[in-house]
Coordinates of C-alpha atoms in Angstrom, one line a residue:
M138 CA -28.1 113.4 87.6
K139 CA -26.9 109.6 88.4
G140 CA -28.6 106.9 86.6
S141 CA -29.5 105.2 89.6
A142 CA -31.1 107.7 90.7
F143 CA -32.8 109.1 87.6
R144 CA -34.3 105.5 88.0
G145 CA -35.3 106.6 91.1
V146 CA -36.8 109.5 90.3
V147 CA -39.1 108.4 87.3
S148 CA -39.8 105.3 90.1
C149 CA -41.4 108.0 92.2
L150 CA -43.0 109.8 89.5
L151 CA -44.8 106.7 88.4
A152 CA -46.1 105.1 91.5
A153 CA -47.1 109.1 92.3
R154 CA -49.4 108.8 89.2
A155 CA -50.8 105.8 89.6
A156 CA -51.9 107.2 93.0
W157 CA -53.2 110.1 91.2
P158 CA -57.2 110.1 91.7
Q159 CA -59.0 108.4 87.9
V160 CA -61.2 111.0 86.8
A161 CA -64.5 110.1 84.2
M162 CA -66.7 112.3 82.7
F163 CA -69.4 112.4 80.3
R164 CA -68.3 113.0 77.2
G165 CA -64.9 111.8 78.2
T166 CA -63.3 114.6 80.1
A167 CA -63.9 118.1 81.4
A168 CA -63.7 119.5 78.2
H169 CA -66.4 117.6 76.6
A170 CA -64.7 116.7 73.3
G171 CA -65.9 113.6 73.5
V172 CA -63.2 111.7 72.5
F173 CA -62.6 108.7 74.1
A174 CA -58.6 105.9 74.2
G175 CA -60.1 103.1 71.8
A176 CA -60.3 100.5 69.3
N177 CA -60.8 100.8 65.4
G178 CA -64.2 99.5 65.3
L179 CA -63.5 98.8 61.2
S180 CA -66.4 96.5 62.2
L181 CA -69.2 95.1 64.6
G182 CA -67.6 92.1 66.8
G183 CA -70.2 91.5 68.9
L184 CA -72.0 91.9 71.7
Q185 CA -69.9 91.2 74.7
W186 CA -73.5 91.6 76.6
R187 CA -76.8 93.2 78.1
F188 CA -77.9 94.0 80.9
E189 CA -81.5 94.8 82.0
T190 CA -83.0 97.7 84.1
A191 CA -86.6 98.0 84.9
G192 CA -87.1 101.2 83.2
D193 CA -85.9 104.1 80.2
V194 CA -81.8 104.3 79.8
I195 CA -81.5 107.4 79.5
S196 CA -77.6 108.0 81.2
S197 CA -74.8 107.7 79.0
P198 CA -72.4 105.6 80.7
V199 CA -69.5 106.4 82.3
I200 CA -66.5 103.6 82.5
S201 CA -63.8 104.5 85.0
G202 CA -61.6 101.0 85.8
A203 CA -62.8 97.3 84.9
T204 CA -66.7 98.9 85.6
V205 CA -69.2 100.5 84.4
Y206 CA -70.9 103.2 86.3
I207 CA -75.3 103.8 84.7
G208 CA -78.5 105.5 85.8
S209 CA -82.2 103.9 84.7
N210 CA -84.9 105.4 84.8
D211 CA -86.0 103.1 87.3
G212 CA -84.7 104.9 90.4
R213 CA -81.1 102.8 90.2
L214 CA -77.8 104.4 89.5
Y215 CA -75.9 100.6 88.5
A216 CA -72.1 99.6 88.7
L217 CA -71.7 96.6 86.3
A218 CA -68.5 94.9 85.1
L219 CA -67.1 96.1 82.1
A220 CA -66.3 93.0 80.6
T221 CA -69.3 90.6 81.5
G222 CA -72.6 93.2 82.9
A223 CA -72.3 91.6 85.9
V224 CA -74.0 93.8 88.9
K225 CA -71.2 95.3 91.5
W226 CA -74.1 97.0 93.6
V227 CA -77.2 99.5 93.5
F228 CA -78.3 102.5 94.9
D229 CA -81.8 103.4 94.5
A230 CA -82.2 106.7 94.2
G231 CA -86.0 106.8 94.6
S232 CA -86.0 108.7 91.2
P233 CA -85.4 108.4 87.8
I234 CA -81.5 109.7 86.8
P235 CA -81.4 111.1 83.3
T236 CA -77.5 112.3 83.8
S237 CA -73.9 110.3 83.7
P238 CA -72.0 109.5 86.1
A239 CA -68.8 111.4 86.8
V240 CA -66.2 110.0 89.0
S241 CA -63.5 110.8 91.1
S242 CA -61.4 110.2 94.0
G243 CA -63.5 107.0 94.6
A244 CA -67.1 108.4 94.8
V245 CA -70.0 108.5 92.2
F246 CA -71.9 111.9 91.4
F247 CA -74.7 111.8 89.6
G248 CA -78.4 113.7 90.1
A249 CA -81.9 112.4 90.0
R250 CA -85.2 113.3 88.0
D251 CA -86.2 114.9 91.6
G252 CA -83.1 117.6 91.5
T253 CA -81.7 115.8 94.2
Y254 CA -77.5 114.9 93.5
Y255 CA -75.8 112.6 95.5
S256 CA -72.1 111.2 95.6
V257 CA -72.4 107.6 97.0
D258 CA -68.9 105.6 97.5
Q259 CA -67.0 104.8 94.1
A260 CA -66.3 100.6 95.6
T261 CA -69.2 99.8 97.7
G262 CA -72.0 102.3 96.0
Q263 CA -73.6 103.5 100.1
R264 CA -74.5 107.4 100.0
R265 CA -71.9 110.0 101.5
W266 CA -74.3 112.9 101.1
S267 CA -76.7 114.7 98.4
F268 CA -77.7 117.9 97.7
K269 CA -81.1 119.0 97.0
T270 CA -81.9 121.5 94.3
G271 CA -84.4 124.6 94.4
S272 CA -88.3 124.1 92.3
E273 CA -87.8 124.4 88.9
L274 CA -88.6 127.6 86.9
P275 CA -91.7 127.0 84.8
W276 CA -90.9 127.1 81.0
P277 CA -91.2 130.5 79.1
W278 CA -94.0 129.1 76.9
G279 CA -94.8 126.5 78.9
H280 CA -94.9 123.7 76.0
E281 CA -91.6 122.7 75.9
S282 CA -91.2 119.3 74.8
G283 CA -88.3 116.7 74.3
D284 CA -87.1 117.5 78.6
H285 CA -85.9 113.9 78.8
Y286 CA -81.9 115.2 80.5
L287 CA -80.9 117.0 83.3
S288 CA -77.4 118.4 83.9
S289 CA -74.5 115.8 84.2
P290 CA -72.1 116.8 87.1
S291 CA -69.0 118.1 86.0
L292 CA -65.4 117.4 87.8
D293 CA -63.1 120.8 88.3
A294 CA -60.0 121.5 91.0
G295 CA -62.6 119.4 93.8
A296 CA -65.6 120.6 92.6
V297 CA -68.6 119.3 91.8
I298 CA -70.1 121.1 88.3
F299 CA -74.0 121.2 87.8
G300 CA -77.1 123.0 86.5
A301 CA -80.6 122.8 87.8
G302 CA -84.0 123.3 87.5
D303 CA -83.8 125.8 89.1
G304 CA -81.7 127.9 86.8
N305 CA -78.5 127.8 89.3
V306 CA -75.4 126.5 88.0
Y307 CA -73.8 125.2 91.1
A308 CA -70.8 124.2 92.8
L309 CA -70.0 122.0 95.7
D310 CA -66.8 120.0 97.3
A311 CA -66.9 116.6 96.0
A312 CA -65.6 115.9 99.8
T313 CA -69.1 117.5 101.3
G314 CA -71.3 118.1 99.0
K315 CA -71.1 122.0 100.3
E316 CA -72.4 125.0 98.5
R317 CA -68.8 126.4 97.2
W318 CA -70.7 129.2 95.1
H319 CA -74.6 129.3 92.0
V320 CA -74.9 131.1 89.6
H321 CA -78.6 132.3 88.2
T322 CA -79.2 131.7 84.3
E323 CA -83.6 133.4 83.1
G324 CA -84.2 128.7 82.6
R325 CA -84.1 125.5 83.1
V326 CA -80.6 124.0 82.9
R327 CA -80.3 121.1 81.1
S328 CA -77.2 121.3 79.4
S329 CA -74.1 120.0 81.4
P330 CA -71.2 121.9 81.7
A331 CA -68.2 122.0 79.6
I332 CA -64.4 122.8 81.7
D333 CA -61.6 124.1 80.3
R334 CA -58.3 127.2 81.9
G335 CA -60.1 127.7 85.0
R336 CA -63.8 128.5 82.8
I337 CA -67.2 126.5 82.1
F338 CA -69.5 127.1 79.5
V339 CA -73.1 126.2 80.0
G340 CA -76.4 126.3 78.5
S341 CA -79.0 128.3 79.5
A342 CA -82.8 127.4 78.6
D343 CA -82.9 131.8 78.0
G344 CA -80.9 130.4 75.1
V345 CA -77.8 132.0 76.7
L346 CA -74.7 130.4 76.3
Y347 CA -72.6 131.9 79.9
A348 CA -69.0 131.8 80.8
L349 CA -68.4 131.3 84.7
D350 CA -64.5 131.5 86.8
A351 CA -64.4 127.5 87.7
A352 CA -63.2 129.2 91.3
T353 CA -65.8 132.3 92.0
G354 CA -68.8 131.2 89.7
A355 CA -68.7 135.2 88.1
T356 CA -69.9 135.7 84.7
A357 CA -67.0 136.1 81.8
W358 CA -69.5 136.2 79.3
R359 CA -73.1 135.5 78.1
Y360 CA -73.5 135.0 74.5
R361 CA -77.0 134.9 73.1
T362 CA -77.8 132.7 70.5
E363 CA -80.6 133.4 67.9
G364 CA -83.4 131.7 70.0
A365 CA -83.0 134.3 73.1
S366 CA -85.0 136.6 71.0
L367 CA -87.6 133.5 69.7
S368 CA -90.7 132.8 70.8
S369 CA -91.3 129.4 71.4
K370 CA -95.1 129.6 71.0
D371 CA -95.1 131.7 67.4
Y372 CA -93.3 128.1 65.8
G373 CA -95.5 125.9 68.3
F374 CA -92.2 123.9 69.9
D375 CA -89.2 125.0 72.2
R376 CA -87.3 127.6 69.7
R377 CA -84.7 129.1 73.1
T378 CA -83.6 126.2 74.6
I379 CA -80.0 125.1 74.7
Q380 CA -80.2 121.3 75.5
S381 CA -76.4 120.7 73.8
S382 CA -73.6 120.5 76.1
P383 CA -70.9 122.3 75.2
A384 CA -67.1 121.0 73.8
V385 CA -64.7 123.3 74.2
A386 CA -61.0 122.7 72.3
D387 CA -58.7 124.6 71.4
G388 CA -59.7 127.9 72.1
I389 CA -62.9 127.7 70.9
V390 CA -66.6 125.9 72.6
F391 CA -68.9 124.3 70.0
V392 CA -72.7 124.0 71.4
G393 CA -76.3 123.3 70.1
A394 CA -79.9 124.9 70.3
R395 CA -82.8 124.2 70.0
D396 CA -83.0 127.2 67.5
G397 CA -81.3 125.1 65.3
F398 CA -77.4 126.5 64.4
L399 CA -74.6 125.4 65.7
Y400 CA -72.2 128.4 67.8
A401 CA -68.6 128.2 68.2
V402 CA -67.8 131.1 70.1
D403 CA -64.3 132.2 71.2
A404 CA -63.3 131.3 74.9
A405 CA -61.8 133.7 76.3
T406 CA -64.5 136.7 74.7
G407 CA -67.7 135.3 73.6
K408 CA -67.8 136.7 70.3
L409 CA -68.6 134.3 67.1
R410 CA -66.1 132.8 64.9
W411 CA -69.2 131.2 63.1
R412 CA -72.6 129.0 62.6
A413 CA -74.3 126.4 61.2
D414 CA -77.3 126.8 60.6
N415 CA -79.6 123.0 60.3
K416 CA -82.5 125.2 59.0
V417 CA -84.7 125.4 62.0
S418 CA -83.4 121.0 63.4
W419 CA -83.0 121.4 67.2
V420 CA -79.1 120.7 68.0
N421 CA -79.6 118.5 71.0
A422 CA -76.8 116.4 70.7
S423 CA -73.1 117.5 72.6
P424 CA -70.9 118.1 69.4
A425 CA -67.4 116.0 68.9
I426 CA -64.8 117.8 68.1
A427 CA -61.4 116.2 67.4
D428 CA -58.1 117.0 65.2
G429 CA -59.7 120.6 63.6
V430 CA -63.4 118.9 63.1
V431 CA -66.2 119.0 65.3
Y432 CA -68.9 116.7 64.9
S433 CA -72.7 117.1 65.6
A434 CA -76.5 115.4 64.9
T435 CA -79.4 117.2 64.1
S436 CA -82.5 116.1 65.6
D437 CA -85.3 116.4 62.8
G438 CA -82.5 117.5 60.5
H439 CA -81.4 113.7 60.7
F440 CA -78.5 113.5 60.0
V441 CA -74.9 114.0 61.1
Q442 CA -72.7 115.9 59.8
A443 CA -68.4 117.2 60.3
I444 CA -67.3 120.5 60.2
D445 CA -64.0 122.5 60.2
A446 CA -63.7 123.2 63.3
S447 CA -62.1 126.8 62.0
S448 CA -63.8 128.3 59.5
G449 CA -67.0 126.0 60.2
N450 CA -67.7 124.6 56.6
E451 CA -69.4 121.6 56.2
L452 CA -67.5 118.1 55.3
W453 CA -70.1 115.4 55.4
R454 CA -73.2 115.1 56.2
A455 CA -74.5 111.3 56.9
P456 CA -78.4 110.8 57.4
T457 CA -80.0 108.3 60.0
D458 CA -83.2 109.1 58.4
V459 CA -85.1 109.7 62.2
P460 CA -84.7 112.5 64.7
A461 CA -80.2 112.1 66.7
W462 CA -80.5 113.0 70.4
S463 CA -77.3 111.0 71.3
S464 CA -74.0 112.9 71.6
P465 CA -72.0 111.2 68.6
S466 CA -68.5 110.2 70.5
I467 CA -64.9 109.7 68.7
A468 CA -62.4 106.8 69.2
G469 CA -59.8 106.1 66.8
T470 CA -60.9 107.0 63.4
M471 CA -64.5 105.6 64.2
L472 CA -66.8 108.3 65.7
Y473 CA -70.0 106.6 67.3
G474 CA -74.0 108.1 67.6
A475 CA -77.1 106.7 68.2
D476 CA -80.5 107.7 67.4
W477 CA -84.9 107.4 67.4
A478 CA -84.6 103.8 65.2
G479 CA -83.2 102.4 68.1
R480 CA -79.7 102.1 65.9
I481 CA -75.6 102.6 66.8
H482 CA -73.7 104.1 63.8
A483 CA -69.6 103.6 63.5
L484 CA -68.7 105.5 60.9
D485 CA -65.8 107.2 59.5
R486 CA -64.2 110.2 60.5
K487 CA -62.5 110.5 57.1
T488 CA -65.8 109.8 54.9
G489 CA -69.6 109.8 57.1
K490 CA -69.5 105.7 55.2
E491 CA -71.3 104.1 57.6
A492 CA -68.8 100.5 58.6
W493 CA -71.7 98.4 60.5
F494 CA -74.7 98.4 62.5
F495 CA -76.3 97.6 65.8
R496 CA -79.8 97.7 66.3
T497 CA -81.7 98.6 70.4
G498 CA -84.5 97.5 70.7
A499 CA -86.1 101.3 71.2
A500 CA -84.6 104.8 70.9
V501 CA -81.4 105.1 72.3
F502 CA -81.3 109.4 74.0
S503 CA -77.6 107.9 76.1
S504 CA -74.4 108.8 74.1
P505 CA -71.3 105.6 73.6
A506 CA -68.4 105.9 76.0
I507 CA -65.8 103.5 75.0
S508 CA -62.7 101.7 76.5
G509 CA -60.7 99.2 74.4
D510 CA -62.2 97.2 72.2
L511 CA -66.0 98.2 74.3
L512 CA -68.9 99.9 73.9
V513 CA -71.2 100.5 76.2
V514 CA -74.9 103.0 75.8
G515 CA -77.7 102.8 77.5
S516 CA -81.5 101.7 75.1
T517 CA -85.0 103.4 76.0
D518 CA -86.2 99.3 75.9
G519 CA -84.7 98.9 79.7
S520 CA -80.8 98.1 78.9
V521 CA -78.0 98.9 79.0
Y522 CA -75.3 97.5 76.2
A523 CA -71.5 96.3 76.0
L524 CA -70.5 95.9 71.8
R525 CA -67.1 94.7 71.3
L526 CA -65.1 96.4 68.7
S527 CA -63.1 94.6 65.6
D528 CA -60.7 96.0 63.4
R529 CA -61.4 91.8 61.6
A530 CA -62.9 91.0 58.7
P531 CA -67.0 91.5 59.5
I532 CA -69.1 88.6 60.4
Q533 CA -71.7 87.3 57.6
R534 CA -74.4 87.1 58.9
A535 CA -77.7 85.5 57.2
V536 CA -81.2 84.2 57.6
F537 CA -82.9 81.3 56.3
F538 CA -86.0 81.1 54.7
D539 CA -87.1 79.9 51.6
S540 CA -91.4 79.8 51.1
A541 CA -91.1 76.2 49.6
Y542 CA -90.2 75.3 53.6
L543 CA -92.8 77.9 55.2
K544 CA -95.5 74.5 56.0
A545 CA -93.1 72.0 56.9
G546 CA -92.2 74.9 59.6
R547 CA -93.3 75.7 62.8
N548 CA -92.5 79.5 63.8
T549 CA -95.8 80.6 62.7
K550 CA -93.7 83.8 62.5
A551 CA -91.1 83.0 60.3
L552 CA -92.1 86.0 58.0
E553 CA -91.8 88.2 60.3
L554 CA -88.2 87.0 61.4
A555 CA -86.5 87.1 58.3
Q556 CA -87.7 90.5 57.3
Y557 CA -86.9 91.8 60.7
L558 CA -83.0 90.9 60.8
S559 CA -82.9 92.0 57.6
R560 CA -83.6 95.4 58.6
R561 CA -80.6 94.4 60.6
G562 CA -77.8 93.6 57.8
Y563 CA -78.8 89.9 57.6
E564 CA -79.3 89.0 54.4
I565 CA -82.2 85.8 53.2
V566 CA -81.5 82.8 51.9
D567 CA -83.0 80.3 50.9
A568 CA -82.3 76.5 50.4
P569 CA -79.8 76.7 47.9
A570 CA -78.5 79.8 49.1
L571 CA -77.9 78.8 52.8
T572 CA -76.4 75.7 50.7
A573 CA -73.6 77.5 49.5
F574 CA -73.5 80.0 52.5
L575 CA -72.7 77.0 54.5
R576 CA -70.2 75.3 51.5
A577 CA -68.6 78.4 51.7
R578 CA -68.0 79.6 55.0
T579 CA -66.9 75.4 56.1
A580 CA -64.2 76.4 53.8
D581 CA -61.9 79.1 54.7
R582 CA -63.7 79.1 58.9
A583 CA -64.7 82.7 58.3
P584 CA -66.6 84.8 60.8
S585 CA -70.7 83.6 60.1
V586 CA -74.1 83.5 61.4
V587 CA -77.1 81.6 60.2
V588 CA -80.7 81.9 62.3
F589 CA -83.1 79.1 60.9
A590 CA -86.8 81.3 61.2
I591 CA -87.8 78.5 59.9
D592 CA -86.9 75.2 62.3
H593 CA -86.7 72.7 59.0
L594 CA -83.6 71.2 58.1
P595 CA -83.4 71.7 54.1
P596 CA -82.1 68.0 52.0
A597 CA -78.6 69.6 51.3
A598 CA -78.2 71.2 54.2
D599 CA -78.4 67.9 55.1
S600 CA -77.1 65.2 54.3
G601 CA -72.7 65.3 53.1
S602 CA -70.1 63.1 50.9
D603 CA -68.3 61.8 53.8
G604 CA -71.4 61.2 55.8
K605 CA -71.5 64.6 57.9
P606 CA -74.5 66.6 57.6
L607 CA -73.1 70.0 56.1
L608 CA -74.7 71.6 58.4
R609 CA -72.8 70.1 60.7
R610 CA -69.4 70.2 58.5
Y611 CA -70.3 74.2 59.1
L612 CA -70.2 74.1 63.1
D613 CA -67.3 71.9 63.2
A614 CA -65.4 74.1 61.2
A615 CA -66.2 77.2 64.2
G616 CA -69.8 78.0 62.3
K617 CA -73.0 79.5 64.4
V618 CA -76.6 77.9 64.2
V619 CA -79.0 80.2 65.4
W620 CA -82.4 78.1 65.7
T621 CA -86.1 78.5 66.3
G622 CA -88.7 76.2 67.1
I623 CA -89.4 72.4 67.2
L624 CA -85.8 70.8 67.4
P625 CA -83.7 69.9 64.0
K626 CA -85.0 67.0 62.4
L627 CA -87.4 65.1 65.3
W628 CA -90.7 65.2 64.0
P629 CA -90.3 66.7 60.9
A630 CA -92.5 67.9 58.7
D631 CA -93.8 67.4 54.8
P632 CA -92.3 70.4 53.0
S633 CA -95.9 70.5 51.0
T634 CA -98.8 69.1 53.4
G635 CA -97.2 70.2 56.3
K636 CA -97.8 66.5 58.2
A637 CA -95.8 65.3 60.6
G638 CA -97.3 62.4 61.3
G639 CA -98.1 60.9 64.3
L640 CA -95.9 60.3 67.3
G641 CA -94.8 58.0 66.6
A642 CA -92.7 59.3 63.7
I643 CA -90.5 60.6 66.7
D644 CA -86.8 60.3 66.0
W645 CA -85.7 60.5 70.0
G646 CA -82.0 60.0 67.9
A647 CA -81.7 62.2 65.7
G648 CA -80.6 65.3 68.1
D649 CA -78.0 62.4 69.0
R650 CA -76.3 62.1 65.1
L651 CA -76.5 65.5 63.6
L652 CA -75.8 67.6 66.7
G653 CA -74.0 65.5 69.4
V654 CA -77.5 66.5 71.7
P655 CA -79.2 64.1 73.2
F656 CA -83.2 64.6 72.7
R657 CA -85.0 61.8 74.4
A658 CA -85.8 64.0 76.4
A659 CA -88.0 66.2 75.3
I660 CA -91.5 66.3 74.8
F661 CA -94.4 68.7 73.5
D662 CA -95.6 69.6 77.0
Q663 CA -95.2 73.4 77.5
R664 CA -93.9 74.9 80.0
G665 CA -92.1 77.6 82.0
I666 CA -88.8 78.6 81.5
R667 CA -86.9 80.7 83.8
R668 CA -83.1 81.8 82.3
T669 CA -80.3 81.3 83.8
S670 CA -77.4 84.0 84.0
S671 CA -76.0 83.2 81.1
G672 CA -79.8 84.0 79.5
A673 CA -79.4 87.0 80.3
R674 CA -75.6 88.5 79.5
W675 CA -77.0 86.3 75.6
G676 CA -79.9 88.9 75.6
L677 CA -83.2 86.5 76.8
P678 CA -86.2 87.5 78.2
A679 CA -86.6 86.4 82.3
R680 CA -89.3 84.2 82.0
W681 CA -91.8 82.1 78.7
R682 CA -93.5 79.2 77.9
E683 CA -92.1 76.8 75.5
A684 CA -91.8 72.8 74.8
W685 CA -89.1 70.4 73.9
G686 CA -86.0 70.9 76.7
V687 CA -83.3 68.7 76.5
D688 CA -81.4 66.9 79.6
P689 CA -78.7 70.0 80.5
S690 CA -76.2 67.2 80.9
G691 CA -75.4 67.3 76.9
V692 CA -75.2 71.0 76.0
T693 CA -72.3 72.9 76.9
E694 CA -74.0 76.1 77.5
V695 CA -77.6 76.5 79.5
L696 CA -80.1 79.7 78.4
G697 CA -83.0 78.5 80.0
L698 CA -84.3 75.7 82.3
D699 CA -87.5 75.2 82.5
D700 CA -89.4 73.5 85.2
W701 CA -88.9 70.1 85.4
G702 CA -85.0 71.1 85.0
L703 CA -84.4 70.3 81.6
A704 CA -82.6 72.6 79.6
A705 CA -84.7 75.0 76.9
A706 CA -82.5 77.3 75.7
W707 CA -78.2 76.4 75.5
V708 CA -76.0 76.1 74.0
K709 CA -73.5 73.2 71.9
S710 CA -70.5 74.2 71.2
Y711 CA -68.4 72.7 68.6
G712 CA -64.4 74.2 69.3
G713 CA -65.3 77.7 68.1
E714 CA -64.8 80.4 69.9
P715 CA -66.9 81.5 72.3
G716 CA -70.9 82.8 71.4
T717 CA -70.7 80.3 68.2
G718 CA -71.3 77.0 67.6
F719 CA -75.7 75.4 67.7
V720 CA -78.2 77.4 69.6
R721 CA -81.4 76.9 70.5
V722 CA -83.5 80.1 72.3
P723 CA -87.0 81.4 72.2
A724 CA -89.1 82.2 69.0
D725 CA -92.1 84.6 70.0
D726 CA -89.6 87.7 70.7
M727 CA -87.2 88.4 68.2
I728 CA -85.0 91.0 69.4
T729 CA -83.8 88.2 71.7
V730 CA -83.3 85.9 68.6
Y731 CA -80.9 88.8 66.9
L732 CA -79.1 89.4 70.3
A733 CA -77.8 85.9 70.1
A734 CA -76.9 85.7 66.8
E735 CA -75.0 89.0 68.1
Y736 CA -73.4 87.2 71.0
R737 CA -69.7 86.8 70.9
P738 CA -68.4 87.0 73.0
V739 CA -64.3 87.4 74.8
L740 CA -64.3 85.6 77.8
A741 CA -61.2 86.1 78.8
R742 CA -60.1 89.9 79.7

């Protein structure tokens, strides 16, 4: 073949490939291995954005192109811009959505708590079709708990495949929603089907793992787990259900169960290869598989583990200290998981050593999805988070608290805030340590942030040999300060007595001299504050009350406006990367302070 002809064929193949529909679903692909194309997140680069819904976010996100699709228990499916979290469209299902969507051929497929499964247009969110499953089967014992998830749809050869509370596994035509076939099990099906080489693998509350023909639904084999022969009544908790979704790799099906085992079953024959005993602890999470290693998380066992896929031998175990139901995800050299304490963990895949963690406001049941340098996950605090993964040196994090200056501060929750941030990886620094921190970061310009739990500037941070205060030199060196309470140096109080003097002691010019921000409009009257769209991305609450608003024209970014149009929450930038500079936020909601400190987005994407 001549060169020109060859290039023409290649061009045609590339054009055809570009026209192929993009498919995305729970755990990445139909095999549910939980492997994503993402960066090596050796450190947490920062919070890219936070999006609030009106319900728990149990659903795991699916990323397709530049859009995140995720459901909420507020009954809505959201399409969000991956870069900013901005809403593209919303579909109201009228029932909680604890499933992960699937995306293909211009449609998004998902299920709602009332047993209805939907197809909506990927571009607009308009309904294409809906399918109602039957009435839910009773639980065998009647007191089974932890029924948070529904079966998420998988896609194969133009079919949408999922399980239902009526005990059936369904295959619907993706274009029309018409039923192709269904297979009945003896329990509710909460497990999400995995598909590999023309076979569907799915678990049921009857304790059985099923292998079905993808085209016809014919049963290839059944594997009865230990739980199939157990009575939950005898134990006082569910020991029968397979809630975990199977994952398939190299001819082996891996699945966890509430009987306390992680199973490896031959995909062709249904014969047991091995099982890992987690000593009764539920294995609700779906396993992740890469390079011959299976990664799993347990409930009451309080650990994440790595197991050799061939032998079943444990390679390492990392403690979580609380249950973990979120399914771990793999990207590059890292494993990402989440737990009931609201933490997202980043672990080294080879050793299990924790590289970093981020903490949401409540338990995380959602499983992380990764695209490039962004990790997206939902939380039962009602929010969706996008975290930026980085291979740079970790951000240096500090919180100022010094009991010698406690009387000088107006923040009544200073100690509580310092302890809160300490539990999230921040070093508590007193006045001498604060000075050392500011000087070191001014010199090396390493990424850093310091939160002032006490809203008072110690003398050493307010002085400088060149006439410029150390705090300002730190800000000019790309530093980041998060400030709560009264504006710095506006109305300082005596550290020994806590007295600030009369109104005549207010220094209206302090902001100009220290920060280049005019304080002249600031006043002690409490007013209602409404966050801006920028404030929402930074994680601020929708509304609060506070005093000391400043003229918005004097700041770089307004995060919250009071009833008079003054900036009560704001950012003043000094040439550093986005998310740095001087940041003023309300002190009452501690997660707001934490998220503002962590916010460090990449704006150009």
